[in-house]
PDB file of C-alpha atoms in Angstrom:
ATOM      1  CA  UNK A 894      -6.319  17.474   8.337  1.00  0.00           C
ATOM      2  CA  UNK A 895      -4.591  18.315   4.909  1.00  0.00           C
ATOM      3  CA  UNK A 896      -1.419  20.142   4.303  1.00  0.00           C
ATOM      4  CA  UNK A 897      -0.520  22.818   2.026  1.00  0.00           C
ATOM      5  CA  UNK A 898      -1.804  20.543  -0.430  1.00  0.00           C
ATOM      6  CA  UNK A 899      -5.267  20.622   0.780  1.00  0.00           C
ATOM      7  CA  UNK A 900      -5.872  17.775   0.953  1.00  0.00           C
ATOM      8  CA  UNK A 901      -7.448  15.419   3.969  1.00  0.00           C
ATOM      9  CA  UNK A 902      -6.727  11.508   2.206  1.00  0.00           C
ATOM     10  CA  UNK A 903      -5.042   9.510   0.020  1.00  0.00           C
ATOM     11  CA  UNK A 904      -5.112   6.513  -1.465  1.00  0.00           C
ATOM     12  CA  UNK A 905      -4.530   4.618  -4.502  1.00  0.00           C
ATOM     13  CA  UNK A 906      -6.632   3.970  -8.013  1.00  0.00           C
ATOM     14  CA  UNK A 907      -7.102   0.198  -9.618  1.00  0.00           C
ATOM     15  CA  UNK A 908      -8.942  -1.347 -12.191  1.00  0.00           C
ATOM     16  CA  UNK A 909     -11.388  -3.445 -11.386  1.00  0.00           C
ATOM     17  CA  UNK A 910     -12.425  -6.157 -13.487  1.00  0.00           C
ATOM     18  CA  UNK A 911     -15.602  -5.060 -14.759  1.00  0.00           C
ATOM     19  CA  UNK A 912     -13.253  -1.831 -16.215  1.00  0.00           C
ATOM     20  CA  UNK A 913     -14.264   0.011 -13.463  1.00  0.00           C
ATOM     21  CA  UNK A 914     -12.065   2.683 -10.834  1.00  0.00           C
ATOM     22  CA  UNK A 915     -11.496   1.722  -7.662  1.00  0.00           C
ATOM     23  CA  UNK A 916      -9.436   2.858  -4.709  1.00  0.00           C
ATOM     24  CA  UNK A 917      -7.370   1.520  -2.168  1.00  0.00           C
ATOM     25  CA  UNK A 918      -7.547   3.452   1.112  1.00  0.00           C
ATOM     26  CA  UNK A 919      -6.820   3.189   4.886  1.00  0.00           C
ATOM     27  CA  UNK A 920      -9.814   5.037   5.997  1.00  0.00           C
ATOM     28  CA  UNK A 921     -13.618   5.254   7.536  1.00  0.00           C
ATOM     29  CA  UNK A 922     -16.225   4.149   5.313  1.00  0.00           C
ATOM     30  CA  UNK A 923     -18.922   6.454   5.389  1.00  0.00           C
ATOM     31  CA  UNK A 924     -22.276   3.971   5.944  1.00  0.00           C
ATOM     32  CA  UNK A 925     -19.962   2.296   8.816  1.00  0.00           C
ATOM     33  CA  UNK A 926     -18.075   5.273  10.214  1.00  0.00           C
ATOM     34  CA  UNK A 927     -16.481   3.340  13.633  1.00  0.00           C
ATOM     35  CA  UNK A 928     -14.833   0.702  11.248  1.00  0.00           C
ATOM     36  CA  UNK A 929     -11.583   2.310   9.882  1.00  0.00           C
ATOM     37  CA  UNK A 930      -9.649  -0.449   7.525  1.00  0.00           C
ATOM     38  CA  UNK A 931      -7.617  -0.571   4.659  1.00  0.00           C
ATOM     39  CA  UNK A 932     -10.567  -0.851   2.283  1.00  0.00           C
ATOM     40  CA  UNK A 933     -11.625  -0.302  -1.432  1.00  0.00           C
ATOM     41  CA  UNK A 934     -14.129   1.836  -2.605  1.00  0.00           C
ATOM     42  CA  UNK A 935     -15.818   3.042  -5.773  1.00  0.00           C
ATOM     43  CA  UNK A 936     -14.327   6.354  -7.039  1.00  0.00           C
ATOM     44  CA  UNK A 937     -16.809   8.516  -6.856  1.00  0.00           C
ATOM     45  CA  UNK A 938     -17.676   6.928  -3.592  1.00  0.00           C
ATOM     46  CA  UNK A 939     -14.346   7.784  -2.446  1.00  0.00           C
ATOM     47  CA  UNK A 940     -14.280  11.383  -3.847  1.00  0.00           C
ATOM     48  CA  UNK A 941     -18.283  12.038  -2.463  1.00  0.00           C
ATOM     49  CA  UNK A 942     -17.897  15.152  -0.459  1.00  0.00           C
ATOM     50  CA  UNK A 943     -14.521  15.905  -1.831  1.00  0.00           C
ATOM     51  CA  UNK A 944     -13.580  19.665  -2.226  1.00  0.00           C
ATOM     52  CA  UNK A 945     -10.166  18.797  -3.913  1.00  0.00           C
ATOM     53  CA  UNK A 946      -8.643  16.368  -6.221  1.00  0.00           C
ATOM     54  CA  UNK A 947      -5.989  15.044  -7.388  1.00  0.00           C
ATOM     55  CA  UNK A 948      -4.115  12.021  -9.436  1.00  0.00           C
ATOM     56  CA  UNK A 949      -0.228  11.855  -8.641  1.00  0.00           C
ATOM     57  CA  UNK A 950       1.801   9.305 -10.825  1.00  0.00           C
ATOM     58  CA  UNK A 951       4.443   7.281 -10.003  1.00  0.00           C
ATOM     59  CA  UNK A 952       7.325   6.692 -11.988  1.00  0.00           C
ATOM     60  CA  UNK A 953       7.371   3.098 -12.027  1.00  0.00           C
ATOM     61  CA  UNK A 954       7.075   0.037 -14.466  1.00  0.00           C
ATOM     62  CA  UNK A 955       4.072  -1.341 -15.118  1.00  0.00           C
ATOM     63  CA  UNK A 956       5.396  -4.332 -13.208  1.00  0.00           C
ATOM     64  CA  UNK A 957       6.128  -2.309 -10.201  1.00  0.00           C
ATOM     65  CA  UNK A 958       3.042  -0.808 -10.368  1.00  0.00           C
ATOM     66  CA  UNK A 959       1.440  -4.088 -10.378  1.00  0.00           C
ATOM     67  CA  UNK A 960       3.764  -4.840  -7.328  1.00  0.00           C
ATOM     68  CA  UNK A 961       2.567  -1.720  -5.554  1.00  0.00           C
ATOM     69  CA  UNK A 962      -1.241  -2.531  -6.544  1.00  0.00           C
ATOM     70  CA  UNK A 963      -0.722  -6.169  -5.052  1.00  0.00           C
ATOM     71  CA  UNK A 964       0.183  -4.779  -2.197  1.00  0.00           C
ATOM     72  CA  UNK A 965      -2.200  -2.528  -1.241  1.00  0.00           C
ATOM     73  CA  UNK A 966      -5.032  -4.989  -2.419  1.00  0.00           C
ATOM     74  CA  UNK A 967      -3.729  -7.412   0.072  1.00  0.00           C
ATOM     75  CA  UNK A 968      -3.638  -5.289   2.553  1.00  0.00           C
ATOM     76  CA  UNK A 969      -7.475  -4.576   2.161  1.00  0.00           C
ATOM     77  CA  UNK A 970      -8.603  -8.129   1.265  1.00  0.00           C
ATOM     78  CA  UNK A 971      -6.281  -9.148   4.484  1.00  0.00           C
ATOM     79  CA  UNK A 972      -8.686  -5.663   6.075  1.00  0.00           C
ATOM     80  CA  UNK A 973      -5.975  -4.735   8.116  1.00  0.00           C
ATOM     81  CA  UNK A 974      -6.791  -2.158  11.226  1.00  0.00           C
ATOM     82  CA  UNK A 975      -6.282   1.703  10.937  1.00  0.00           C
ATOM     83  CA  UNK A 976      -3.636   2.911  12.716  1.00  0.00           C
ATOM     84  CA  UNK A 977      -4.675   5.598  15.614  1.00  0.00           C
ATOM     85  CA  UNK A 978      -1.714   5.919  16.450  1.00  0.00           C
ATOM     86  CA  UNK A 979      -0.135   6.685  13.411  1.00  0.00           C
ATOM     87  CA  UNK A 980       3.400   4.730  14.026  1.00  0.00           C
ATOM     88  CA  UNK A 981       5.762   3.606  11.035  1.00  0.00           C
ATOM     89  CA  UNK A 982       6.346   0.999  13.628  1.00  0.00           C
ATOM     90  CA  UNK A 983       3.918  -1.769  12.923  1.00  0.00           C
ATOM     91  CA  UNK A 984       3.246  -3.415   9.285  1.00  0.00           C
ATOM     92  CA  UNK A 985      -0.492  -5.131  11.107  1.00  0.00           C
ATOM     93  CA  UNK A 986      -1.763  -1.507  11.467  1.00  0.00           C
ATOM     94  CA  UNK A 987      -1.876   1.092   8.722  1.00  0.00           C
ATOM     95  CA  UNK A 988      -2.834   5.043   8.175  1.00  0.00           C
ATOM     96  CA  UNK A 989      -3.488   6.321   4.708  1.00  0.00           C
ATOM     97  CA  UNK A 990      -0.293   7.765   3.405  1.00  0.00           C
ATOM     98  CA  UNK A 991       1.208   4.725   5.136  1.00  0.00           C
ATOM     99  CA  UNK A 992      -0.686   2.328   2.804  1.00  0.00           C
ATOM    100  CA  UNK A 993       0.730   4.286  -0.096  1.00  0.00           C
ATOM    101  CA  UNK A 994       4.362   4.903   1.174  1.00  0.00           C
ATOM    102  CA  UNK A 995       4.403   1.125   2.045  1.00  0.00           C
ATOM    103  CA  UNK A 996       3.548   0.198  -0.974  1.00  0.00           C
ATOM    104  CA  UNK A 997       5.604   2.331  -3.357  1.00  0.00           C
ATOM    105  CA  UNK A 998       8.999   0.555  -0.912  1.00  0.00           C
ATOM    106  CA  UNK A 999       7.503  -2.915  -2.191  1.00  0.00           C
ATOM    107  CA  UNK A1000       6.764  -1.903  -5.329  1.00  0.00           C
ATOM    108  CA  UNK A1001      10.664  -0.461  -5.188  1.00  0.00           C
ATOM    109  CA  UNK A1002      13.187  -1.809  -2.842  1.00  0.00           C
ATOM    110  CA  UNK A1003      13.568   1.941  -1.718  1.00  0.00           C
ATOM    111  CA  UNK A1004      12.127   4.404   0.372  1.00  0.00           C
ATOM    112  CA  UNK A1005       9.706   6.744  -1.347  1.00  0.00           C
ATOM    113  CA  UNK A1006       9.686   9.433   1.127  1.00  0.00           C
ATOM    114  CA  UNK A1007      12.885  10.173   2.393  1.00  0.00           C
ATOM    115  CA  UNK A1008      12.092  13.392   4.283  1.00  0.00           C
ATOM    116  CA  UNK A1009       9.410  12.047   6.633  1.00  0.00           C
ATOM    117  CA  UNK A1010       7.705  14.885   9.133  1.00  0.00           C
ATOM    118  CA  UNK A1011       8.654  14.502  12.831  1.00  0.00           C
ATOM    119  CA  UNK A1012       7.135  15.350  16.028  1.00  0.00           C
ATOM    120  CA  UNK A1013       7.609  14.526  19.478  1.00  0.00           C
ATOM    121  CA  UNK A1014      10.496  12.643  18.473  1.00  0.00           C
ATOM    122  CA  UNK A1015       8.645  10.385  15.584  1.00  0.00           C
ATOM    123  CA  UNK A1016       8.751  10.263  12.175  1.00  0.00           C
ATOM    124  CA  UNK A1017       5.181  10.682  10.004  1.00  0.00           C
ATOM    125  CA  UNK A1018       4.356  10.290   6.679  1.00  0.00           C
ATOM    126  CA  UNK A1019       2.487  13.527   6.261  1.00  0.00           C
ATOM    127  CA  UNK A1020       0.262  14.108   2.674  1.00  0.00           C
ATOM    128  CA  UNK A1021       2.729  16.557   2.152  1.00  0.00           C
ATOM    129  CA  UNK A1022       6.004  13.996   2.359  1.00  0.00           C
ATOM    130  CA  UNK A1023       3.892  11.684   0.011  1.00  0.00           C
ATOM    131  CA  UNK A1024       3.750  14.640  -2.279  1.00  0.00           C
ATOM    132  CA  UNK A1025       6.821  15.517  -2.215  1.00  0.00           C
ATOM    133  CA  UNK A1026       7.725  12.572  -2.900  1.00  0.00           C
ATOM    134  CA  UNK A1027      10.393  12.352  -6.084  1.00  0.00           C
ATOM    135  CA  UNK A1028       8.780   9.225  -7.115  1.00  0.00           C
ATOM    136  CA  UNK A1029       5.237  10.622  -7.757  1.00  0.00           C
ATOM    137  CA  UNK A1030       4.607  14.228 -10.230  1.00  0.00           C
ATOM    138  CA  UNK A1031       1.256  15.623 -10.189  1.00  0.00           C
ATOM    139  CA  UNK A1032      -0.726  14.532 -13.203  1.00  0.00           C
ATOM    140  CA  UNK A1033      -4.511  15.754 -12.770  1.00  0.00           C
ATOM    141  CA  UNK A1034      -5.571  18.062  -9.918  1.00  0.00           C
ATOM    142  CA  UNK A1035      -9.716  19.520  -9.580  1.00  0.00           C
ATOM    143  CA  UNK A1036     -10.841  21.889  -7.285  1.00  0.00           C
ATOM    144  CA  UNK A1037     -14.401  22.478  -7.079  1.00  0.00           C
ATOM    145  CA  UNK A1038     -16.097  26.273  -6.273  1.00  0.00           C
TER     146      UNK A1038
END
């Protein structure tokens, strides 16, 4: 479920060759529901059905950005599991906000999200942590009626 954001997912926008926007997401995809991987999607696949939007920008270089984008595109073309269980643990298995926070550290050599959420004794990287996140400021944000 979203935050205080409102939000439910995250993920992160590429170019694709043809010009076109895609995104890079640990997620369901909607015509194959029971396989959750790191994936990409079209964008307006990926924002079908979406109440709220919005585009957060990293303060990076455009060759840290590139490292970030590597990342995360490996990740899917490597179509690494979702993880259920939603542990910081593992690097094989990967939740959404995961995908980005791990990404932003490659891209970085740092930790993007230094105040992680904790429960039961675990630390989370909540859509709120990501947003909070002094690496990223909030660039374009939609909310439909």
């Amino acid at each position: 479920g979203g935050g205080k954001e409102g939000f439910a997912h995250v993920g992160m926008v590429a170019t694709a060759q043809d010009g076109s926007l895609l995104v890079v997401h640990a997620g369901g995809d909607s015509s194959r529901s029971r396989e959750w991987r790191v994936r990409t999607s079209k964008l307006d696949a990926y924002l079908a059905g979406a109440k709220d939007a919005a585009l957060y920008r990293p303060a990076l270089d455009e060759a840290q950005i590139a490292r970030a984008l590597d990342y995360a595109k490996a990740q899917a073309e490597r179509r690494a599991e979702f993880d259920r269980a939603y542990s910081l643990a593992s690097r094989k298995q990967l939740y959404c906000t995961e995908l980005v926070w791990r990404a932003l550290m490659e891209a970085t050599g740092e930790d993007p999200v230094p105040e992680k959420s904790r429960r039961l004794g675990r630390s989370y990287i909540l859509l709120d942590d990501l947003a909070a996140s002094p690496l990223l400021s909030l660039t374009w944000r939609a909310e439909r009626p």
